[in-house]
Short mmCIF file of C-alpha atoms in Angstrom, two decimals:
data_model
loop_
_atom_site.label_atom_id
_atom_site.label_comp_id
_atom_site.label_asym_id
_atom_site.label_seq_id
_atom_site.Cartn_x
_atom_site.Cartn_y
_atom_site.Cartn_z
CA MET A 1 135.78 92.34 -29.33
CA ALA A 2 134.74 91.18 -32.66
CA ALA A 3 137.74 89.10 -32.75
CA VAL A 4 136.64 87.29 -29.42
CA ALA A 5 133.22 86.43 -31.42
CA THR A 6 135.23 85.26 -34.30
CA ARG A 7 137.27 82.85 -32.60
CA THR A 8 134.43 81.39 -30.37
CA ILE A 9 132.62 80.17 -33.51
CA GLN A 10 135.90 78.32 -34.66
CA SER A 11 136.14 76.05 -31.76
CA LYS A 12 132.37 76.08 -30.38
CA ALA A 13 131.57 72.48 -31.59
CA GLU A 14 134.85 71.07 -29.43
CA ILE A 15 133.35 72.13 -26.14
CA PRO A 16 129.55 71.76 -25.12
CA ALA A 17 127.89 74.94 -24.45
CA TYR A 18 127.57 76.06 -20.87
CA HIS A 19 124.38 77.19 -19.51
CA GLN A 20 124.25 79.48 -15.76
CA VAL A 21 122.09 77.56 -13.41
CA PRO A 22 119.24 79.51 -11.78
CA GLU A 23 119.44 81.97 -9.06
CA THR A 24 118.25 81.10 -5.49
CA GLN A 25 114.55 81.83 -4.65
CA TYR A 26 115.39 82.75 -1.40
CA GLU A 27 115.52 86.18 -0.42
CA LEU A 28 118.82 86.73 1.15
CA ASP A 29 120.18 89.60 3.48
CA TRP A 30 121.85 91.12 0.29
CA ALA A 31 124.18 93.84 0.22
CA ASP A 32 123.80 97.27 -1.08
CA LEU A 33 126.25 97.63 -3.79
CA VAL A 34 126.89 100.37 -6.28
CA THR A 35 126.81 99.59 -9.72
CA LEU A 36 129.38 101.55 -12.26
CA ASP A 37 128.06 101.63 -16.05
CA LEU A 38 131.32 101.72 -17.89
CA SER A 39 129.63 102.66 -21.14
CA GLN A 40 129.68 106.20 -19.66
CA PHE A 41 133.62 106.30 -19.48
CA ASP A 42 134.08 107.98 -22.76
CA GLN A 43 131.20 110.39 -22.79
CA PRO A 44 132.04 114.15 -21.55
CA GLY A 45 132.91 114.08 -17.92
CA GLY A 46 132.06 110.67 -17.98
CA LYS A 47 135.16 108.99 -16.18
CA GLN A 48 134.74 111.56 -13.55
CA LYS A 49 131.04 111.35 -12.61
CA LEU A 50 132.00 107.54 -12.47
CA ALA A 51 134.85 108.13 -10.25
CA ALA A 52 132.90 110.23 -8.00
CA GLN A 53 130.64 107.62 -7.61
CA LEU A 54 132.98 105.23 -6.94
CA PHE A 55 134.87 107.65 -4.11
CA GLU A 56 131.36 107.52 -2.45
CA ALA A 57 130.93 103.77 -2.75
CA ILE A 58 134.23 102.72 -1.39
CA GLN A 59 133.50 104.70 2.01
CA LYS A 60 130.97 102.36 3.24
CA ILE A 61 132.46 99.05 1.56
CA GLY A 62 134.80 97.93 -0.91
CA PHE A 63 132.90 95.88 -3.30
CA PHE A 64 131.20 97.27 -6.39
CA TYR A 65 129.48 96.20 -9.70
CA ILE A 66 130.29 97.21 -12.91
CA ILE A 67 127.98 96.78 -16.39
CA ASN A 68 128.77 97.28 -20.18
CA PHE A 69 132.22 96.28 -20.05
CA GLY A 70 132.45 95.19 -23.64
CA LEU A 71 132.14 91.55 -23.36
CA THR A 72 128.75 89.48 -24.42
CA GLN A 73 127.22 87.07 -22.04
CA GLU A 74 128.03 84.30 -24.90
CA GLN A 75 131.84 85.33 -24.58
CA VAL A 76 131.89 85.05 -20.73
CA ASP A 77 129.57 81.70 -20.70
CA ARG A 78 132.38 80.41 -23.26
CA GLN A 79 135.22 80.90 -20.36
CA PHE A 80 133.09 78.67 -18.03
CA ALA A 81 132.62 75.91 -20.80
CA ILE A 82 136.32 76.13 -20.96
CA GLY A 83 137.06 76.16 -17.51
CA LYS A 84 134.64 73.37 -16.70
CA GLU A 85 136.44 71.03 -19.53
CA VAL A 86 139.55 71.80 -17.48
CA PHE A 87 138.30 70.56 -14.37
CA GLN A 88 136.58 67.35 -16.07
CA LEU A 89 140.13 66.22 -16.94
CA PRO A 90 141.59 63.21 -15.04
CA THR A 91 143.63 64.21 -11.86
CA GLU A 92 146.68 63.03 -12.98
CA GLU A 93 146.53 64.97 -16.18
CA LYS A 94 145.53 68.06 -13.95
CA LEU A 95 148.49 67.37 -11.80
CA LYS A 96 150.99 67.90 -14.59
CA TYR A 97 150.25 71.36 -14.15
CA ARG A 98 150.22 71.63 -10.51
CA ALA A 99 151.40 75.46 -9.12
CA ASP A 100 154.20 75.68 -7.38
CA LEU A 101 152.40 76.91 -4.54
CA GLU A 102 154.87 75.99 -1.85
CA ASN A 103 157.08 78.28 -3.19
CA GLY A 104 154.90 81.08 -3.71
CA GLY A 105 153.99 80.18 -7.45
CA TYR A 106 150.04 80.87 -8.12
CA ASN A 107 150.21 79.81 -11.91
CA GLY A 108 148.46 76.62 -13.02
CA TYR A 109 146.47 73.83 -11.12
CA LYS A 110 145.60 74.32 -7.47
CA PRO A 111 144.52 70.66 -6.44
CA LEU A 112 141.15 69.41 -4.81
CA GLY A 113 141.45 69.32 -0.58
CA LEU A 114 145.03 70.73 -0.69
CA ARG A 115 144.36 72.58 2.80
CA GLU A 116 142.82 71.40 5.92
CA VAL A 117 140.05 74.00 6.98
CA LYS A 118 138.83 72.00 9.84
CA PRO A 119 140.32 68.90 11.72
CA GLY A 120 139.52 65.83 8.90
CA VAL A 121 137.93 68.14 6.69
CA TYR A 122 139.80 69.59 3.41
CA ASP A 123 139.12 72.56 1.12
CA ASN A 124 136.32 71.97 -1.86
CA THR A 125 138.19 74.02 -4.32
CA GLU A 126 140.00 73.22 -7.58
CA ILE A 127 141.71 76.32 -9.34
CA TYR A 128 143.35 76.75 -12.63
CA ASN A 129 145.39 80.10 -12.96
CA ILE A 130 146.57 81.29 -16.40
CA PRO A 131 149.24 84.20 -16.33
CA LYS A 132 149.68 87.05 -18.76
CA PHE A 133 150.22 86.23 -21.96
CA ILE A 134 153.91 87.61 -22.31
CA PRO A 135 157.30 85.57 -22.59
CA ALA A 136 157.96 85.74 -18.91
CA PHE A 137 155.24 83.52 -18.30
CA GLU A 138 155.22 80.89 -20.87
CA ARG A 139 154.40 77.70 -19.30
CA ALA A 140 152.84 74.09 -20.68
CA HIS A 141 149.17 74.04 -20.29
CA PRO A 142 146.33 71.39 -20.74
CA GLU A 143 145.49 70.45 -24.51
CA VAL A 144 141.86 72.18 -23.74
CA ILE A 145 143.84 75.56 -23.14
CA ASP A 146 146.21 75.25 -25.51
CA GLU A 147 143.59 74.85 -28.40
CA ASN A 148 141.60 77.96 -27.31
CA ARG A 149 144.86 79.98 -26.24
CA GLN A 150 143.85 82.88 -29.04
CA GLU A 151 140.08 83.17 -27.39
CA ILE A 152 141.61 82.85 -23.80
CA GLU A 153 144.03 85.48 -24.65
CA ALA A 154 141.76 87.87 -26.18
CA PHE A 155 139.21 87.74 -23.20
CA ALA A 156 142.10 88.21 -20.54
CA ARG A 157 143.45 91.20 -22.71
CA HIS A 158 140.11 92.92 -22.93
CA ILE A 159 139.82 92.57 -18.98
CA ASN A 160 143.01 93.99 -18.71
CA ASP A 161 142.94 96.70 -21.61
CA SER A 162 139.25 97.95 -21.67
CA VAL A 163 138.07 97.11 -18.00
CA VAL A 164 141.11 97.25 -15.22
CA GLY A 165 142.57 100.08 -16.98
CA LYS A 166 139.18 102.22 -16.65
CA LEU A 167 139.19 101.22 -13.21
CA LEU A 168 142.76 102.34 -12.30
CA VAL A 169 142.31 105.56 -14.02
CA PHE A 170 139.14 106.13 -11.62
CA PHE A 171 141.30 105.61 -8.44
CA ALA A 172 143.80 107.94 -9.83
CA LEU A 173 141.05 110.47 -10.21
CA ILE A 174 139.92 110.15 -6.84
CA LEU A 175 143.28 110.74 -5.78
CA GLU A 176 144.06 113.58 -7.82
CA LEU A 177 146.78 111.72 -9.54
CA PRO A 178 147.45 112.00 -13.19
CA GLU A 179 145.18 109.47 -14.71
CA ASP A 180 147.74 107.09 -15.95
CA TYR A 181 149.29 107.06 -12.35
CA PHE A 182 148.38 103.24 -11.82
CA LEU A 183 148.17 102.25 -14.90
CA GLN A 184 151.91 102.86 -15.22
CA ARG A 185 152.40 100.39 -12.33
CA HIS A 186 150.19 97.77 -13.64
CA ARG A 187 151.52 97.40 -17.17
CA TYR A 188 150.66 94.36 -19.00
CA ASP A 189 154.17 93.33 -20.67
CA GLU A 190 155.85 93.88 -17.20
CA LYS A 191 156.06 90.89 -14.70
CA SER A 192 153.26 90.65 -12.06
CA ASP A 193 150.91 88.31 -10.81
CA CYS A 194 147.69 89.29 -12.88
CA HIS A 195 145.86 86.24 -13.86
CA LEU A 196 142.61 84.67 -15.11
CA ARG A 197 141.21 82.19 -13.05
CA TYR A 198 139.02 79.39 -13.64
CA MET A 199 137.62 78.00 -9.93
CA LYS A 200 135.27 75.34 -8.90
CA TYR A 201 133.71 74.83 -5.77
CA HIS A 202 132.44 71.07 -5.26
CA ARG A 203 129.52 70.87 -3.33
CA ARG A 204 129.66 69.94 0.16
CA THR A 205 127.02 67.27 1.99
CA GLU A 206 125.02 68.60 5.15
CA ALA A 207 127.20 66.80 7.76
CA GLN A 208 130.39 68.56 6.41
CA ASN A 209 128.52 71.94 6.30
CA ARG A 210 127.41 71.46 9.96
CA VAL A 211 131.07 70.40 10.87
CA LEU A 212 132.23 74.15 9.21
CA ASP A 213 129.39 75.96 10.50
CA ASN A 214 128.57 76.52 6.75
CA VAL A 215 131.80 78.41 6.22
CA TRP A 216 133.92 77.23 3.26
CA VAL A 217 136.58 80.03 2.86
CA LYS A 218 136.75 82.24 6.28
CA GLY A 219 136.81 85.86 6.17
CA HIS A 220 139.78 87.41 4.19
CA THR A 221 141.35 89.86 1.85
CA ASP A 222 142.82 89.40 -1.64
CA PHE A 223 146.50 89.67 -2.38
CA GLY A 224 146.74 92.19 -5.05
CA SER A 225 144.82 95.44 -6.53
CA LEU A 226 141.55 94.14 -7.60
CA THR A 227 139.57 91.36 -7.94
CA LEU A 228 137.12 90.84 -10.82
CA LEU A 229 134.52 88.27 -10.17
CA PHE A 230 132.04 87.32 -13.57
CA ARG A 231 128.53 86.94 -12.66
CA GLN A 232 128.27 83.75 -10.42
CA PRO A 233 124.34 82.82 -9.97
CA VAL A 234 125.40 80.09 -6.86
CA ALA A 235 125.09 82.42 -3.95
CA ALA A 236 127.86 82.01 -1.54
CA LEU A 237 130.18 85.04 -1.35
CA GLN A 238 129.41 87.51 1.56
CA VAL A 239 130.88 90.90 2.33
CA ARG A 240 131.81 92.10 5.88
CA THR A 241 130.44 95.56 6.26
CA PRO A 242 132.34 98.46 8.49
CA GLU A 243 129.78 97.04 11.24
CA GLY A 244 131.01 93.63 11.22
CA GLN A 245 127.98 91.92 9.64
CA TRP A 246 127.97 89.53 6.75
CA LYS A 247 126.05 90.46 3.71
CA TRP A 248 125.37 88.26 0.81
CA VAL A 249 126.32 89.29 -2.75
CA LYS A 250 123.90 89.34 -5.27
CA PRO A 251 124.09 87.98 -8.89
CA TYR A 252 123.64 91.12 -10.69
CA PRO A 253 122.77 90.60 -14.31
CA GLN A 254 125.37 90.90 -16.78
CA SER A 255 127.91 92.11 -14.54
CA ILE A 256 131.13 91.86 -13.07
CA THR A 257 131.53 91.86 -8.95
CA VAL A 258 135.02 93.86 -8.17
CA ASN A 259 136.64 94.28 -4.88
CA LEU A 260 139.46 96.08 -3.96
CA ALA A 261 142.44 93.98 -2.26
CA ASP A 262 145.68 94.41 -0.46
CA SER A 263 148.01 96.53 -2.74
CA LEU A 264 145.58 99.45 -3.00
CA GLU A 265 145.44 99.35 0.86
CA PHE A 266 149.00 99.51 1.28
CA LEU A 267 149.61 102.17 -1.56
CA THR A 268 146.95 104.61 0.03
CA ASN A 269 147.91 103.99 3.37
CA GLY A 270 144.46 102.64 4.47
CA PHE A 271 142.51 105.04 2.56
CA LEU A 272 141.21 102.36 0.07
CA LYS A 273 140.47 99.20 2.31
CA SER A 274 141.05 95.83 1.21
CA SER A 275 137.62 94.03 1.26
CA ILE A 276 137.00 91.57 3.51
CA HIS A 277 134.87 88.68 2.49
CA ARG A 278 134.21 85.12 2.20
CA VAL A 279 132.36 81.88 0.97
CA VAL A 280 129.85 80.14 2.68
CA ALA A 281 127.41 77.15 1.94
CA PRO A 282 125.00 78.10 -0.69
CA PRO A 283 121.23 78.11 0.42
CA ALA A 284 118.97 75.08 0.37
CA ASP A 285 117.97 75.31 -3.21
CA GLN A 286 121.63 75.37 -4.74
CA ALA A 287 123.23 73.09 -2.00
CA ASN A 288 123.42 70.13 -4.53
CA ILE A 289 125.03 72.23 -7.37
CA ASP A 290 128.94 72.88 -7.92
CA ARG A 291 130.01 76.57 -7.87
CA LEU A 292 132.12 77.36 -10.98
CA GLY A 293 133.52 80.60 -11.13
CA VAL A 294 135.60 82.85 -13.74
CA LEU A 295 137.62 85.62 -11.95
CA TYR A 296 140.66 87.91 -12.92
CA PHE A 297 143.24 88.97 -10.55
CA VAL A 298 144.72 92.40 -10.80
CA ARG A 299 148.43 92.63 -9.57
CA PRO A 300 150.75 95.48 -9.31
CA GLU A 301 154.13 94.94 -10.99
CA ASP A 302 156.29 92.74 -8.98
CA SER A 303 159.21 95.20 -8.50
CA LEU A 304 156.67 97.82 -7.01
CA GLU A 305 157.26 98.73 -3.84
CA LEU A 306 154.19 99.17 -1.50
CA ARG A 307 154.97 102.45 -0.46
CA PRO A 308 151.91 105.33 0.11
CA VAL A 309 151.56 107.48 -2.66
CA VAL A 310 151.76 111.39 -2.39
CA SER A 311 148.18 112.49 -2.89
CA ASN A 312 146.48 116.06 -1.85
CA VAL A 313 143.66 113.71 -1.08
CA LEU A 314 145.47 111.83 1.51
CA GLU A 315 146.74 114.58 3.13
CA ARG A 316 143.65 116.31 3.38
CA LEU A 317 141.78 113.08 4.72
CA GLY A 318 144.87 112.47 7.29
CA TYR A 319 145.95 109.50 5.60
CA ASP A 320 149.39 110.65 4.52
CA LYS A 321 151.40 109.39 7.57
CA THR A 322 153.25 106.10 7.68
CA THR A 323 151.43 103.77 10.27
CA ASP A 324 152.30 100.20 11.56
CA GLY A 325 150.06 99.13 9.01
CA SER A 326 152.35 99.94 5.85
CA ALA A 327 154.14 97.70 3.95
CA VAL A 328 157.12 100.18 3.01
CA GLY A 329 160.28 98.32 1.83
CA ILE A 330 158.02 95.26 0.87
CA THR A 331 157.55 94.82 -3.19
CA ALA A 332 154.30 93.88 -4.37
CA GLY A 333 155.94 90.85 -5.85
CA GLU A 334 157.17 89.75 -2.55
CA TRP A 335 153.59 90.33 -0.61
CA VAL A 336 151.59 88.09 -3.43
CA LYS A 337 154.33 85.31 -2.99
CA ALA A 338 154.44 85.15 0.44
CA ARG A 339 150.71 84.94 0.94
CA VAL A 340 150.57 82.26 -1.46
CA LYS A 341 153.44 80.21 0.30
CA ARG A 342 151.64 80.91 3.78
CA GLY A 343 148.49 80.17 2.51
CA VAL A 344 149.23 76.43 1.62
CA SER A 345 151.26 75.93 5.26
CA LYS A 346 149.62 73.07 7.15
CA ASP A 347 150.51 74.20 10.71
CA LYS A 348 147.00 74.93 11.77
CA PRO A 349 143.44 74.18 10.07
CA ARG A 350 142.53 77.30 8.19
CA LEU A 351 139.16 77.89 9.99
CA ASP A 352 141.29 78.28 13.21
CA VAL A 353 143.78 80.87 12.06
CA THR A 354 142.70 84.67 12.94
CA GLU A 355 146.20 86.07 12.01
CA GLN A 356 149.41 84.78 10.01
CA GLU A 357 152.49 86.55 9.66
CA ILE A 358 153.70 87.06 5.99
CA ILE A 359 156.58 88.90 5.53
CA GLY A 360 158.35 91.61 6.97
CA GLY A 361 156.61 91.36 10.21
CA LYS A 362 153.32 92.21 8.22
CA ALA A 363 150.41 90.03 8.87
CA ALA A 364 147.19 88.98 7.36
CA LYS A 365 144.11 88.58 9.30
CA TYR A 366 141.28 86.18 8.94
CA TYR A 367 137.61 86.79 10.10
CA ASP A 368 134.42 84.84 11.65
#
């Protein structure tokens, strides 16, 4: 990724360097997650070893870490710096690039306080989503993004080509499918809702947190195939265990936290389980810090029907029969757009929602 480093040097003077905040000093109830070292991928037997490690991990929980993914901390921090600049723009400037959320469009800016989470209390997130860099998704962006487009694109394409590509191979190996099976359904040049995201959780007051019982985003699953979260030192993410317990996700050094999402669950008839997670108020020593994030969301191609794959593994394990939980007849694009649209509906405060019909009789569940 030398090209990314070169582009960073060209524009460093324009944007202040970003420095990650210190981790919490509290010893929280951390989740025990597996770490995959992607530097082993091209070693003899490496991808098979990593796939076996992942297979064991996802039996317990659909979250894991990856390390040695081909980007330096400086390159990652540079994306945090660009994201911070985006959110510092005047509100009226950001609103020029507002996402068409009400019609299922996720690219562009999601304003602060769009969703009511409890009566009189609104969400504390700002989001800016950058779609794939292909002609189908050309759109206007703020100047700070346009000026750094080459660098952002190189970063996003590295994630797609050199990180996501490896992970999709692991899932094919786990299911005893051809290595490129999922790669052929996640092609970069085809239309899908993959995107790079800058995200900011604004700090809340103690009074607001009391009203919310310290829950900022209720337990939920993500829409696509995978979500990648670059190391986030402000502790707030929690994952739900199979026993229904909430465990904190620790900001592992120089890592990406990965979780499985809806499409992989549909495509494997429930074998690969979409991970349930939530965001809560940080511990006391981080309570007055805004939580800035850099994420990458992986979606299948829009046209892919979410029909379970034919796999000997699924047959052996009893996941080969279509169930009521299947999404047969629904495409990946339809599912994502419907979930985005329902996510901004104003029929009920978000923390009071336990189940929400999405499309074709399929519902999304939310967890306390």
